[in-house]
XYZ file of C-alpha atoms in Angstrom:
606
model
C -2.343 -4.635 -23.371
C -4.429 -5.740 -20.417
C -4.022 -9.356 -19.409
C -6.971 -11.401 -19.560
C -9.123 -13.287 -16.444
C -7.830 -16.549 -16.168
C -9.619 -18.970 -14.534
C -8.684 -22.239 -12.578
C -5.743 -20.721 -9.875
C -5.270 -21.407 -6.309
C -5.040 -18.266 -3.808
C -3.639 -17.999 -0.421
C -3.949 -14.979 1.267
C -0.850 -14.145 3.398
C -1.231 -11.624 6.146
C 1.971 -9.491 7.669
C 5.560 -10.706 7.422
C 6.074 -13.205 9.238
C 3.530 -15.319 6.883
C 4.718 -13.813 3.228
C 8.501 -14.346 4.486
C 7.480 -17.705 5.569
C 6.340 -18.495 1.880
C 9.211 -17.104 0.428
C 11.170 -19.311 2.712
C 9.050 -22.543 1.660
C 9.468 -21.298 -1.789
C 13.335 -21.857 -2.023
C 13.151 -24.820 -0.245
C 10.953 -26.586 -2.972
C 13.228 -25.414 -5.477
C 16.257 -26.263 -3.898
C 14.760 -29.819 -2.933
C 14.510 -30.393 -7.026
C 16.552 -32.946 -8.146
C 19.132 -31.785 -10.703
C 18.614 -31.733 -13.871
C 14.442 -30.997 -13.487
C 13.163 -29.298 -16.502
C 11.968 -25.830 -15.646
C 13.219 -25.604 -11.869
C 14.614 -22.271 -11.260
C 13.847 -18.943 -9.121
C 12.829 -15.454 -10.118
C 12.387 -12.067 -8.478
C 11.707 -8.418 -8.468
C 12.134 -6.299 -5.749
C 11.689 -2.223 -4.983
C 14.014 -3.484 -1.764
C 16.165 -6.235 -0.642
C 18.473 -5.695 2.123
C 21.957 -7.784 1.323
C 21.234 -9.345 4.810
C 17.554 -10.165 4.948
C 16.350 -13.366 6.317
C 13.564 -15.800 5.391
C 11.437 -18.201 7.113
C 8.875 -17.585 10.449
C 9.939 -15.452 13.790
C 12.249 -18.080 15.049
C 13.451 -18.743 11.892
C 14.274 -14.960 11.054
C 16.665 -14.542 14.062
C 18.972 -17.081 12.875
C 21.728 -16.394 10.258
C 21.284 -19.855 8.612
C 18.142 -18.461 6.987
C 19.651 -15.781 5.294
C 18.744 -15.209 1.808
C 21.998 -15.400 0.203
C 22.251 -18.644 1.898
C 18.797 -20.016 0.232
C 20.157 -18.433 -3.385
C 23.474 -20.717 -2.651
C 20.906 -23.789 -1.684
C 19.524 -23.492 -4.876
C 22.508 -22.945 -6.912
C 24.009 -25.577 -5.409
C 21.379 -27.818 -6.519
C 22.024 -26.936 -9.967
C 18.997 -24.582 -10.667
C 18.807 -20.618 -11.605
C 18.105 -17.958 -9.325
C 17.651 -14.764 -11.279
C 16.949 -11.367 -9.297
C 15.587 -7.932 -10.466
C 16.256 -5.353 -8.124
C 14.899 -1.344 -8.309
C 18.440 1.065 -8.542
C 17.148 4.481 -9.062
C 19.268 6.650 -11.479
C 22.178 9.251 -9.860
C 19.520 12.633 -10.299
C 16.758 10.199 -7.888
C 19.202 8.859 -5.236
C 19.124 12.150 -2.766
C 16.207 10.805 -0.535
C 16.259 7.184 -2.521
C 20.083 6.069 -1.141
C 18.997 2.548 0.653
C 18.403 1.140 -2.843
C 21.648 1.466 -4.578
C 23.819 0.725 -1.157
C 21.912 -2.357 -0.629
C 21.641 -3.764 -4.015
C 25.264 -3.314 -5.236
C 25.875 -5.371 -2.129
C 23.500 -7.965 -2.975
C 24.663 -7.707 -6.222
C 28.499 -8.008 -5.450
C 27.348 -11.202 -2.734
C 25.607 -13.526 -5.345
C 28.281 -12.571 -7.751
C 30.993 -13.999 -5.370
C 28.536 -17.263 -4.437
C 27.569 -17.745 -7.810
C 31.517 -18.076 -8.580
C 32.420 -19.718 -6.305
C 29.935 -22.734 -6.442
C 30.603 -22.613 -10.404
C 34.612 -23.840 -9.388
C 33.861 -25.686 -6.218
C 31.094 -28.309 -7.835
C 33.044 -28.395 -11.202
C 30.302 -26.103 -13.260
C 27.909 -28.598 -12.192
C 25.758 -25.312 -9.816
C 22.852 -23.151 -11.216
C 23.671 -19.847 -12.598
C 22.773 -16.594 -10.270
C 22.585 -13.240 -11.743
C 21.116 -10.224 -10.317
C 20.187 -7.251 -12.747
C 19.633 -4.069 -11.256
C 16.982 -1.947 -13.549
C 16.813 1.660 -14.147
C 12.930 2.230 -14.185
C 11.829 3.260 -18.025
C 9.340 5.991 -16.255
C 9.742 9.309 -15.638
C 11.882 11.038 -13.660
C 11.417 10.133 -9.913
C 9.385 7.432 -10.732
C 10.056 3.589 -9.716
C 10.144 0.332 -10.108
C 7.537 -0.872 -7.380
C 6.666 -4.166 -8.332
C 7.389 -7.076 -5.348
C 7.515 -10.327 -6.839
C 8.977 -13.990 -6.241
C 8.399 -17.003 -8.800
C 9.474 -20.437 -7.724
C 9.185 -23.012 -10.219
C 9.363 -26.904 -9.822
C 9.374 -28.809 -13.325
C 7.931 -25.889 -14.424
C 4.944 -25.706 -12.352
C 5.199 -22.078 -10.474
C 3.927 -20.588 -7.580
C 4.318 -16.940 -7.273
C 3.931 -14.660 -4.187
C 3.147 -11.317 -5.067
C 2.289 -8.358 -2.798
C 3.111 -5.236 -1.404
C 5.864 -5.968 1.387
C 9.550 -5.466 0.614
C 12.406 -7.676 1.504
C 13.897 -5.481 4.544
C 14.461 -6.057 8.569
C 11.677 -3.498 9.168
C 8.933 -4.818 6.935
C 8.960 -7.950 9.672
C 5.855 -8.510 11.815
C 3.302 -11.036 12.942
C -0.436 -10.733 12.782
C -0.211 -10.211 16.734
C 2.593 -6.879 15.976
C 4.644 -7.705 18.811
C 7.735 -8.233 16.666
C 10.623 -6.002 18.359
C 13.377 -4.826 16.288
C 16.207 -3.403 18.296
C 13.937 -2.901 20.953
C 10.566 -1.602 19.324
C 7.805 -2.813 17.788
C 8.232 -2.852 14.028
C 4.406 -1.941 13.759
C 4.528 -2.605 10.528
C 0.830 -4.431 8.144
C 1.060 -6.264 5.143
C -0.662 -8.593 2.687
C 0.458 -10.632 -0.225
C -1.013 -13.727 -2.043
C 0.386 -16.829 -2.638
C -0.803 -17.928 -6.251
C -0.823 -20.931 -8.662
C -2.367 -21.420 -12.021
C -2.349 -20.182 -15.309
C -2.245 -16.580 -14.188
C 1.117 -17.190 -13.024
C 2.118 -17.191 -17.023
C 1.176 -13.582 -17.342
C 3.132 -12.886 -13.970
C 5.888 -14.237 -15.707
C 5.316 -12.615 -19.061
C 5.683 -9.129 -16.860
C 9.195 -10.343 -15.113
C 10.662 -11.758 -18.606
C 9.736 -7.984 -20.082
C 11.757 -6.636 -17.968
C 14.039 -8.823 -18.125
C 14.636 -8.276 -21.756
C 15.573 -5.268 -21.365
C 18.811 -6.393 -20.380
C 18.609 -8.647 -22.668
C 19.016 -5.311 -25.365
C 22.271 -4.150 -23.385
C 23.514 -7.435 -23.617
C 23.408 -8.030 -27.173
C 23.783 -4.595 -28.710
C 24.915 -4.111 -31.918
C 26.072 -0.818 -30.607
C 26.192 -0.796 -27.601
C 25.742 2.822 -25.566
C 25.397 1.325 -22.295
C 28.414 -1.136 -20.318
C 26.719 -4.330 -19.622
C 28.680 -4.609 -16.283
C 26.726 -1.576 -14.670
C 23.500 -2.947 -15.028
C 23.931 -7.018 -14.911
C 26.397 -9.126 -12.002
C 26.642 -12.505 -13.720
C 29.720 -15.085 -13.925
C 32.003 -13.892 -16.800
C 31.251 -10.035 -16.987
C 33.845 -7.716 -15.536
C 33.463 -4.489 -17.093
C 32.334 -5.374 -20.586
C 29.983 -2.886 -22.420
C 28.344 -6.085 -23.799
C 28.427 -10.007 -23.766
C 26.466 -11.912 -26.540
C 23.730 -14.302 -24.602
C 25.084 -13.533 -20.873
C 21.337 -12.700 -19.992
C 19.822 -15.016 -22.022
C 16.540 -16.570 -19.992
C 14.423 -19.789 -20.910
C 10.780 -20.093 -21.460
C 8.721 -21.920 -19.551
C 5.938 -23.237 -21.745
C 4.514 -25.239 -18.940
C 0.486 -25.664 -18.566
C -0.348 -24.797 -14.709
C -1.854 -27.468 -13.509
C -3.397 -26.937 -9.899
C -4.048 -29.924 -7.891
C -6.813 -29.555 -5.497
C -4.645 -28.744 -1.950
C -7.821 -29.848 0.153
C -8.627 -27.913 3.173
C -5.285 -25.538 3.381
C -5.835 -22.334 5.453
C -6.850 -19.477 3.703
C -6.346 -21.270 0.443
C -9.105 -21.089 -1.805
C -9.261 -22.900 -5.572
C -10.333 -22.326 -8.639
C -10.487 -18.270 -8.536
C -10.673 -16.358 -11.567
C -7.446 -13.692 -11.673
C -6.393 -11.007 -13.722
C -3.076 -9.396 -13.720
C -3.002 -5.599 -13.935
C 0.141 -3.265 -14.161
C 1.162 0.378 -14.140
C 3.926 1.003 -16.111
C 4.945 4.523 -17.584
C 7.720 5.484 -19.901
C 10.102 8.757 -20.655
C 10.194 7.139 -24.398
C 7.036 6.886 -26.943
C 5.857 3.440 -25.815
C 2.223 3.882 -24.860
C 1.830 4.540 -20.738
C -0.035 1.585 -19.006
C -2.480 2.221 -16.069
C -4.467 -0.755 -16.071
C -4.783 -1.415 -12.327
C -6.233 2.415 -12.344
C -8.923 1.663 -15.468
C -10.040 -1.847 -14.020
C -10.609 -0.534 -9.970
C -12.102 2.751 -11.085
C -14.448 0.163 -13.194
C -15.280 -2.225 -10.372
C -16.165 0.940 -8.167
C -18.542 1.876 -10.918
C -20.297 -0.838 -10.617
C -20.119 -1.652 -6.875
C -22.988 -2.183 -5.278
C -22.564 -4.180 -1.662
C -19.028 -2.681 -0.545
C -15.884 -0.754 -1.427
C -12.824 -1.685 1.243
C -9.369 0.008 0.808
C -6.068 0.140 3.180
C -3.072 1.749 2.052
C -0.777 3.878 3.843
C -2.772 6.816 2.004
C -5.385 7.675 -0.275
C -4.780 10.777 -2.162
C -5.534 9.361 -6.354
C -8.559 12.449 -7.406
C -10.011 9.992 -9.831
C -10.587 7.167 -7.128
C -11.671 9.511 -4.823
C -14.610 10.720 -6.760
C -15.517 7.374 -7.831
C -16.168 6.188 -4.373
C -18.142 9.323 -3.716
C -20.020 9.221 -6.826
C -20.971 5.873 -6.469
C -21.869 6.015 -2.736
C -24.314 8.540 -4.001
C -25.859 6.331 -6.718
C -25.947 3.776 -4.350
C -26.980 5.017 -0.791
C -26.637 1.741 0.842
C -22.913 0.770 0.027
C -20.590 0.632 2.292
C -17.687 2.487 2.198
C -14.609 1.594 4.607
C -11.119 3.149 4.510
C -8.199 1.819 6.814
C -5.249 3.907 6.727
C -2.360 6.023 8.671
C -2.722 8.572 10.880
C 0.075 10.464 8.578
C 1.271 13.803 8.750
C 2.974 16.088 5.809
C 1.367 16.488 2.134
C 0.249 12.311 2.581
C -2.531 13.679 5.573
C -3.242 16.977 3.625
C -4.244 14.890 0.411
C -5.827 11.812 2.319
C -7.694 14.390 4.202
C -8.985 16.046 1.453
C -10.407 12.416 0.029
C -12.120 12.205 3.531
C -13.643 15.664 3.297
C -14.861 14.764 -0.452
C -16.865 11.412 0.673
C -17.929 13.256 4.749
C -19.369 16.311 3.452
C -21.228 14.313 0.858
C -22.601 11.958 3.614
C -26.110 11.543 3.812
C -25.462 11.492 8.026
C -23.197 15.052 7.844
C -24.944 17.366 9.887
C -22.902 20.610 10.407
C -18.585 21.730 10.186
C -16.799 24.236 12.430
C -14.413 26.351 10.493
C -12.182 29.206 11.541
C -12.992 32.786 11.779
C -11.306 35.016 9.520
C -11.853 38.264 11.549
C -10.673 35.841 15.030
C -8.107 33.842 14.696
C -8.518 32.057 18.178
C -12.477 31.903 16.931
C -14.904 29.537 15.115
C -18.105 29.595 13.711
C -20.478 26.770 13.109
C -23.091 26.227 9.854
C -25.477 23.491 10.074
C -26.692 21.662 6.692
C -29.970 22.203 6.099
C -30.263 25.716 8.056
C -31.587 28.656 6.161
C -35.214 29.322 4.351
C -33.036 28.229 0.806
C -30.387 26.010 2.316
C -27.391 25.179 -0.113
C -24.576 22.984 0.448
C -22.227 22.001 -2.394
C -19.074 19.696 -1.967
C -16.781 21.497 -5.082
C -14.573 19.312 -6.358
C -12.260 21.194 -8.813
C -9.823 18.623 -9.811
C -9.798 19.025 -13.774
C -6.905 17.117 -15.319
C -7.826 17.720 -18.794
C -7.732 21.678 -18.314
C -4.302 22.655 -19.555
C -3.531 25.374 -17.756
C -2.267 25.600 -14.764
C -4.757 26.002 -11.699
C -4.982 25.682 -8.140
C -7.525 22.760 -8.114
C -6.567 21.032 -4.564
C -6.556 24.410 -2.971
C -9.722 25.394 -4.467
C -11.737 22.378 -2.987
C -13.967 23.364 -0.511
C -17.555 23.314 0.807
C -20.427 26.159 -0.245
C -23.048 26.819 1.603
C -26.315 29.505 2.712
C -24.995 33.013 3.914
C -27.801 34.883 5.650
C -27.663 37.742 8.301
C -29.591 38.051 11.370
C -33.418 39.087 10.889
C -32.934 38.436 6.710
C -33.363 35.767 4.275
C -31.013 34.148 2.114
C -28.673 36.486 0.656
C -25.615 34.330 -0.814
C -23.583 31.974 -0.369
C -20.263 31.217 1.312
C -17.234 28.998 0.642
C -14.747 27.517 3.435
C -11.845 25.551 1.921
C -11.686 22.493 3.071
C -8.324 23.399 5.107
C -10.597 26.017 6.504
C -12.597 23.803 8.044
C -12.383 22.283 11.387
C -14.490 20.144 12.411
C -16.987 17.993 10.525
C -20.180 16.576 12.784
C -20.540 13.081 10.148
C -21.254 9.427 11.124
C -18.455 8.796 8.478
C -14.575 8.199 9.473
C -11.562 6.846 7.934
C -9.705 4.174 10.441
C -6.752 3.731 12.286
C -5.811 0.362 14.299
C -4.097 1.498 17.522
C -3.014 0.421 20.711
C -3.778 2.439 23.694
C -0.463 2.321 25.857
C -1.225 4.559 28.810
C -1.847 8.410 29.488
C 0.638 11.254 28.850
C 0.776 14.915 30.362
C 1.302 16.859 27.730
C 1.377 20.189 29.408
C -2.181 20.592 28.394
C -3.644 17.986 30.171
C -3.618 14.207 30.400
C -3.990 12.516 26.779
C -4.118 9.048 25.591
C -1.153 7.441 24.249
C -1.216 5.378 21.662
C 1.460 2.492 19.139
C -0.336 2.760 15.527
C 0.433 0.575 12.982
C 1.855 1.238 9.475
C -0.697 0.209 6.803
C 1.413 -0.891 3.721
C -0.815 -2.978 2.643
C -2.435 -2.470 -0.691
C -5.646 -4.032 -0.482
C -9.133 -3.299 -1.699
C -12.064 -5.362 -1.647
C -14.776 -3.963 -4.497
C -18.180 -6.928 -4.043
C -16.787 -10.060 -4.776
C -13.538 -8.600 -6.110
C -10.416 -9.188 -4.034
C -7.300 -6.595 -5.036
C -4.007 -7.122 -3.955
C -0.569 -6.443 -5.271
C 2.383 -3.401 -4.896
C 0.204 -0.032 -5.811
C -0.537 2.551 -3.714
C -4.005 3.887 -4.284
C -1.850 7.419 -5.375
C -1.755 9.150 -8.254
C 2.052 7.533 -8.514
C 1.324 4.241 -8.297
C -1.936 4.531 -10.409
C 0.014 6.734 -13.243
C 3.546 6.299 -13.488
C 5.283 3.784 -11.084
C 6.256 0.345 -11.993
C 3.133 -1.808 -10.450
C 1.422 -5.043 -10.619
C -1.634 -6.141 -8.405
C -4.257 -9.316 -8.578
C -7.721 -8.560 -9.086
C -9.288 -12.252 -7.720
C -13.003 -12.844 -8.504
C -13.930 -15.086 -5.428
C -16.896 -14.099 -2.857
C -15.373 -16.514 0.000
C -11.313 -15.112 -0.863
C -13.236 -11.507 -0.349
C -14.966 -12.044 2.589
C -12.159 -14.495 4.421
C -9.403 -11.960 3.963
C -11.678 -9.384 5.074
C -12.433 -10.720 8.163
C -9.019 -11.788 8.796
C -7.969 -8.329 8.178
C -10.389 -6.262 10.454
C -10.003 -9.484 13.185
C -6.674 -8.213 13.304
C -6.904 -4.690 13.938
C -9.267 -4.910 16.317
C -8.932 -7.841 18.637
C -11.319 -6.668 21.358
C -14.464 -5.755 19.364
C -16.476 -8.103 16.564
C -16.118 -5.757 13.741
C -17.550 -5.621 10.150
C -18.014 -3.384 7.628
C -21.897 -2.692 9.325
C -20.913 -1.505 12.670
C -17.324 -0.143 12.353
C -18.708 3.626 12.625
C -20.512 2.719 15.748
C -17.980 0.089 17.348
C -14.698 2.526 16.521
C -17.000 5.664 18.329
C -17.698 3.866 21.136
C -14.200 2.371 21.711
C -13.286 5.996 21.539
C -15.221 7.116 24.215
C -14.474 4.620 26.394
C -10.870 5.120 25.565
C -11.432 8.849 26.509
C -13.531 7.933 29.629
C -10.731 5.697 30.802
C -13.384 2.686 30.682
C -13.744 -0.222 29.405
C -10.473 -2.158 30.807
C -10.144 -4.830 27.868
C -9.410 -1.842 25.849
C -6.169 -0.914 27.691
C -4.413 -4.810 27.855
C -1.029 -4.426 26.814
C -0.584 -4.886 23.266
C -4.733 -5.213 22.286
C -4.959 -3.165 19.237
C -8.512 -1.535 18.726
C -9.719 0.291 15.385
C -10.525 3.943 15.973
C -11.879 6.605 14.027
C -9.490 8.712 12.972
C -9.656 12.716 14.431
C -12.449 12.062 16.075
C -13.534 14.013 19.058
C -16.656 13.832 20.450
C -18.997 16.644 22.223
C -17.509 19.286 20.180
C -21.722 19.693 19.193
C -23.628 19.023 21.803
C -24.283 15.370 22.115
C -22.833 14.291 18.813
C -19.580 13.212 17.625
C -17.324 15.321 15.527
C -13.963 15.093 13.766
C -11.051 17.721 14.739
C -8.359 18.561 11.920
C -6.270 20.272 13.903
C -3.770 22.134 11.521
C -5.580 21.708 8.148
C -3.366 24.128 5.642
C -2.152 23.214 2.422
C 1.067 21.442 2.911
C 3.165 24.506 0.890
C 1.590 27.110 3.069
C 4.203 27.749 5.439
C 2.634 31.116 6.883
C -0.440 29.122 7.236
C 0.834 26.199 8.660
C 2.786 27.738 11.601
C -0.229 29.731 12.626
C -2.295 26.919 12.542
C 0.187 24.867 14.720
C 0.851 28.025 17.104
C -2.669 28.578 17.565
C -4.321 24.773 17.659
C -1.418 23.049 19.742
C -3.803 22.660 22.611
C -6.295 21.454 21.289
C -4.510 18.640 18.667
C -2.587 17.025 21.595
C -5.683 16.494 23.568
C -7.129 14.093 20.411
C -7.309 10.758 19.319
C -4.873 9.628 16.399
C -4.895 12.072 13.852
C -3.570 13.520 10.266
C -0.919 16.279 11.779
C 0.044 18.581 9.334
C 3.266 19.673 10.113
């Protein structure tokens, strides 16, 4: 069941690591500051990843052992309040590529385990109780628990910080992203919000379900599961089960937000709704609410539709954005993602080439020559006494056969010979096509670091970021949380995201967001297409010297490479098989080398 939209909470949009693990920082210390003995004062997470050794607090405060998280669990313990963690450990069949997980949560584990003990005898029982309860996701197989989440509750008034960025060394970085870890840059972009108000109770609600859960292992009748596997609490060795060892307390508590005043990126009284994804390998009913309520807000969009995420590949929220862009000519459409390689590029390619070849401003494509391998032909919309040119989009989930729908997808368009009219119509797949001539690009913040001779001639070098944000802004609709805008995370992962109704929130975090990717141009959503072009060619031209300061990250368009047509712009795909075609794929990457290391940032595809 969908939570409802609550209305009356305070939002704080946090930006990169070093401002979320700031927050989680400030969280513990509120709770540990409690006096003993306050009603409702207690800690709770849920975590994809925690690394045993992970630190908390700002840049300076993240280098220093002090501010280690076990330490902040003790603080609070000590204190006499509950810390309570959830951690992600993916069953045996899932750990091949998935092994970070169960090394660094048994440790965790085994740490506040041996702290929690330890306080118990050294303050005379008078310490908080730690537990940590490591979950094995409900979903299907190779599914996971995704959700990031931290409570912190003072006399039971919580704040929650909720968002995409997990609890490891590498996910640290400042809005600036000139962190170094062991040398490099992590390069790494993330968002979370900092909430209070009554939607923190259905937050809650979604941490206590799965709590319960071991809850059921706990107090089995029969028990077919040993309790000690799953939960590390004071008291459990290597029972199968312990009456009331995870029991957890209610907190009935009305939120109550007090106006905070003028706070930085703080903004009060915003309506919020809680959304989840949660699938299940037993008959409980599959939940995909984030999936239902975005797919409705892009329905119904009618200013602007923002998304960054490390990908976009979900077929249903592709062709909503396209659909709707076509209903509505003048909204604006803005993807930020990674210039990734592997079946991620293939599929977040193929959402480009759904909304570019749809484009009102898409003027011709280049795609390969069947008869000439080293050739390429052009077709320009529009050409031809009966031009045609239709986008197929054959992704049919309802069909129950199986078909090759992502293959299939490709552009249609007038066939005529020389001297003749019309006489049919040809298809190019879309990883037959090369180049698309379109004032329409997806986005890629990078920082130009110099020239590089490739063998092929002297390219631009660039340090991209790592979008792991997952962020949309639909209108007035902010959308933040832990899932992907995939399939997975919109389907069958363990999710949760914030869909905030608040014009200002939208438009603050928005600006914040694209101030930070590009801090040498004044971009918006109206002239990225023109400002990320230019920057290009300047890039390209070796002008424009603000571009190249050291560690000035600019947005740029992503493939795109201009003159390819004359005195327009085009994209270049460089290897554009499907990701299974091996045959393809190496005679794509013998034959296009060249050409794909002279380029901007792009989707490499293998």
């Amino acid at each position: 069941m969908a939570y409802p939209l609550r209305n009356g909470n305070s939002v704080k949009f946090l930006m990169d690591g070093e401002e979320i693990f700031s927050a989680l920082k400030a969280g513990f210390d509120r709770v540990a500051a409690a006096p003993r003995g306050t009603p409702h004062t207690y800690v709770r997470m849920a975590f994809w990843l925690i690394a045993h050794n992970i630190r908390l607090g700002n840049l300076a405060q993240f280098a220093v052992d002090a501010n280690s998280l076990i330490r902040h669990v003790g603080l609070v313990l000590r204190a006499g309040h509950d810390a309570d963690l959830i951690l992600w450990y993916p069953n045996m069949k899932a750990r091949l590529g998935m092994k970070e997980q169960p090394l660094e949560h048994d440790a965790l584990a085994r740490n506040i385990g041996e702290l929690d003990l330890s306080l118990h005898r050294s303050t005379g029982g008078q310490s908080g109780r730690g537990r940590v309860y490591r979950e094995r996701y409900e979903g299907l197989f190779a599914s996971s628990q995704h959700q990031k989440i931290a409570i912190f509750s003072v006399n039971g008034q919580r704040t929650v910080v909720l968002g995409g960025l997990n609890m490891a060394h590498r996910y640290f970085d400042n809005t600036r992203h000139d962190v170094l870890l062991g040398g490099a840059p992590t390069s790494w972009h993330d968002t979370a919000i900092e909430l209070k108000g009554p939607a923190t109770d259905d937050v809650e609600d979604e941490w206590i379900r799965r709590w319960r859960r071991v809850i059921d292992i706990a107090d089995a009748t029969v028990p077919t599961e040993r309790l000690y596997n799953h939960l590390t609490a004071r008291g459990i060795t290597d029972q199968w089960k312990q009456a009331h060892a995870a029991d957890i307390a209610a907190n009935p508590t009305a939120q109550v937000v007090v106006p905070a005043g003028a706070v930085p990126h703080v903004v009060q009284n915003v309506p919020v709704q809680v959304a989840l994804t949660r699938s299940s390998a037993t008959t409980r009913t599959r939940v995909t609410d984030i999936r239902e309520r975005l797919l409705a807000l892009i329905g119904q969009a009618n200013q602007r539709v923002y998304l960054e995420n490390n990908q976009l590949t979900d077929p249903d929220l592709v062709r909503a954005i396209y659909r709707r862009k076509q209903a509505v000519p003048g909204l604006q459409v803005v993807i930020v993602t990674n210039p990734s390689g592997g079946g991620v590029g293939y599929l977040t390619r193929r959402a480009w080439m759904h909304m570019a070849l749809r484009h009102p401003s898409c003027r011709s494509v280049v795609y390969a020559s069947k008869k000439d391998p080293t050739g390429q032909k052009v077709v320009v919309r529009g050409a031809g006494p009966a031009p045609a040119w239709q986008v197929e989009d054959n992704y049919t989930p309802n069909v129950p056969t199986w078909h090759q729908w992502l293959e299939d997808d490709g552009l249609r368009f007038a066939k005529t010979s020389a001297g003749h009219h019309l006489v049919d119509t040809k298809k190019k797949k879309f990883h037959e096509v090369l180049d698309v001539d379109v004032d329409f690009h997806f986005y890629t913040p990078a920082s130009h670091t110099g020239w590089v001779n490739t063998g092929h001639g002297v390219v631009p070098a660039f340090r991209t970021l790592c979008i792991h944000s997952k962020l949309a802004v639909v209108d007035d609709y902010l959308i933040c949380g832990s899932s992907n805008w995939t399939y997975r995370s919109l389907q069958y992962d363990g999710e949760i995201s914030l869909f905030m109704r608040n014009n200002a929130l939208a438009d603050a975090a928005l600006a914040r967001l694209l101030g930070h990717y590009d801090t040498v141009n004044a971009v918006n959503l109206g002239n990225i297409e023109a400002t990320t072009r230019a920057t290009a060619d300047a890039i390209l031209a070796a002008g424009a010297p603000a571009i190249h300061q050291a560690g000035a990250f600019v947005l740029l368009p992503l493939e795109y490479r201009p003159g390819e047509l004359g005195p327009s712009s085009c994209l270049f795909w460089g290897d554009a098989s499907p990701a299974h075609s091996t045959v393809d794929r190496l005679r794509n990457a013998r034959e296009r080398l060249a050409r794909v290391q002279s380029d901007l940032p792009d989707w490499t595809w293998w």
